[in-house]
C-alpha positions as a printed NumPy array, in Angstrom:
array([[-13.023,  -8.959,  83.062],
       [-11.849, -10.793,  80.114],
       [ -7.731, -10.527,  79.616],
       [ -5.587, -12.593,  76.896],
       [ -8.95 , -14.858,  76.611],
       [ -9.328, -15.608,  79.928],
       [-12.071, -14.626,  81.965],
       [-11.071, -13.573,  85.452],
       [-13.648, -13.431,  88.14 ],
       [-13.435, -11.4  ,  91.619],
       [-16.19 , -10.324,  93.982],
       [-18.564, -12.475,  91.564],
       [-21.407, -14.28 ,  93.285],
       [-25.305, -14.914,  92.652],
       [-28.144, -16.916,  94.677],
       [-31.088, -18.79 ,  94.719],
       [-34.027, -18.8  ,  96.831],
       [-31.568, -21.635,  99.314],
       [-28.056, -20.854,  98.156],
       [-25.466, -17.996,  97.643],
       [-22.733, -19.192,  95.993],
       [-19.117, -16.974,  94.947],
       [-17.046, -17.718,  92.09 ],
       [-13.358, -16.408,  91.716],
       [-10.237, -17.02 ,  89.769],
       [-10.023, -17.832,  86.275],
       [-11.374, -19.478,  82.685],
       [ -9.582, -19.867,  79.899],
       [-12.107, -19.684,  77.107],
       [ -9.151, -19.987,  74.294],
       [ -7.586, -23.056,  75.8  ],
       [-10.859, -24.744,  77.812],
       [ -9.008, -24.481,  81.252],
       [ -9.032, -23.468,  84.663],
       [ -7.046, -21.471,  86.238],
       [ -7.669, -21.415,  90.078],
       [-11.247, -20.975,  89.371],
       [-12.88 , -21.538,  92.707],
       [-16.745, -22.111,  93.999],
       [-17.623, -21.376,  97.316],
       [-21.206, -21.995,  98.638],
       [-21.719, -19.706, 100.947],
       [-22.743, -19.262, 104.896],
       [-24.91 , -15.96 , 105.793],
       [-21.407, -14.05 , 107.329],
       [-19.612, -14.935, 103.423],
       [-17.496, -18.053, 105.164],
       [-17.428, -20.56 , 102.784],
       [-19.505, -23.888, 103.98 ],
       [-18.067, -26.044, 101.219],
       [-15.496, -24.537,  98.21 ],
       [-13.679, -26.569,  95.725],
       [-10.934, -25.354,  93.599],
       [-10.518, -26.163,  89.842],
       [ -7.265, -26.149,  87.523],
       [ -6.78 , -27.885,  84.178],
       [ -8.647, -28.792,  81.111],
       [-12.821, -28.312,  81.008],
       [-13.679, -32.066,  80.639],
       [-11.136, -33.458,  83.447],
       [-10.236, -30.609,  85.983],
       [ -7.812, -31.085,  88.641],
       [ -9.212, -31.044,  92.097],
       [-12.383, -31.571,  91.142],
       [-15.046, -34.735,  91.886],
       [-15.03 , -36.872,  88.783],
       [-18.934, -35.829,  88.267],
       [-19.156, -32.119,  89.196],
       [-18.213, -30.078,  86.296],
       [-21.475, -32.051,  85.036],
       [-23.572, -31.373,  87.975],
       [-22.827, -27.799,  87.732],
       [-24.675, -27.432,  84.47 ],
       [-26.951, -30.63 ,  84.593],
       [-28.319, -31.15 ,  88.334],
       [-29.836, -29.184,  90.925],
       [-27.279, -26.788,  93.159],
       [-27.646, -29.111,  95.917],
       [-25.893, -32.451,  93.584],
       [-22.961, -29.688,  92.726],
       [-21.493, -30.391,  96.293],
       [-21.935, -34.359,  96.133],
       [-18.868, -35.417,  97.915],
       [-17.101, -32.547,  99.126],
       [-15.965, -31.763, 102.162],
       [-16.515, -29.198, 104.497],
       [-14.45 , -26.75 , 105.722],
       [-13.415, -25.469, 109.271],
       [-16.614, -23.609, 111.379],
       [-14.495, -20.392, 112.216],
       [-13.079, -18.421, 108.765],
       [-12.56 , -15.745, 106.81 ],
       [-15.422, -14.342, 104.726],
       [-14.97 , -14.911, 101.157],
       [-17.224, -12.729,  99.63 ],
       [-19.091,  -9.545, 101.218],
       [-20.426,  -7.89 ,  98.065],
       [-23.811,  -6.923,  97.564],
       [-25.511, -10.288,  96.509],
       [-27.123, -10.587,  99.765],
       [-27.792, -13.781, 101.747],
       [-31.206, -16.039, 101.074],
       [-33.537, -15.498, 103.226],
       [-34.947, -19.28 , 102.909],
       [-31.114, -20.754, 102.868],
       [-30.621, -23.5  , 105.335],
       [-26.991, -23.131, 105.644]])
């Protein structure tokens, strides 16, 4: 849903033949910013494995690894999370939509 310029993202998610990432929060396509826009890669319940959470302008985010808005367009999935740290074992899923699991993920 696009509101005011911004693109707001709930319930969004897609995979790969390893990964199932989710994407929330927002994108402010007027002003090139973030607003809470978070990336979760994903465990086969929805529990995030790693997430990061990104505020501020496009080309220098808040919160974020100096190099990863990059690797998100430029590298493979697996150099997006170069860095990050991972989260407890036990949570909350984060997505349960209907992008379903991999069934070659490793994680």
């Amino acid at each position: 849903q696009i509101e005011q310029g911004t693109l707001n993202l709930e319930d969004t998610a897609f995979a790969t033949d390893e990964y199932r990432m989710a994407l929330s929060g927002g994108v402010d396509l007027v002003t090139s910013q973030f607003k809470d826009f978070t990336f979760s890669l994903l465990d086969g319940k929805g529990c995030a494995d790693i997430e990061q959470t990104l505020n501020g302008d496009f080309s220098n985010p808040e919160g974020a690894i100096a190099d990863t808005l990059l690797n998100t367009v430029a590298a493979p999935l697996a150099g997006l999370f170069k860095g990050l740290t991972q989260p407890k074992k036990e949570c909350k899923p984060v997505y349960q939509g209907n992008v379903k699991h991999p069934e070659g993920s490793k994680n």
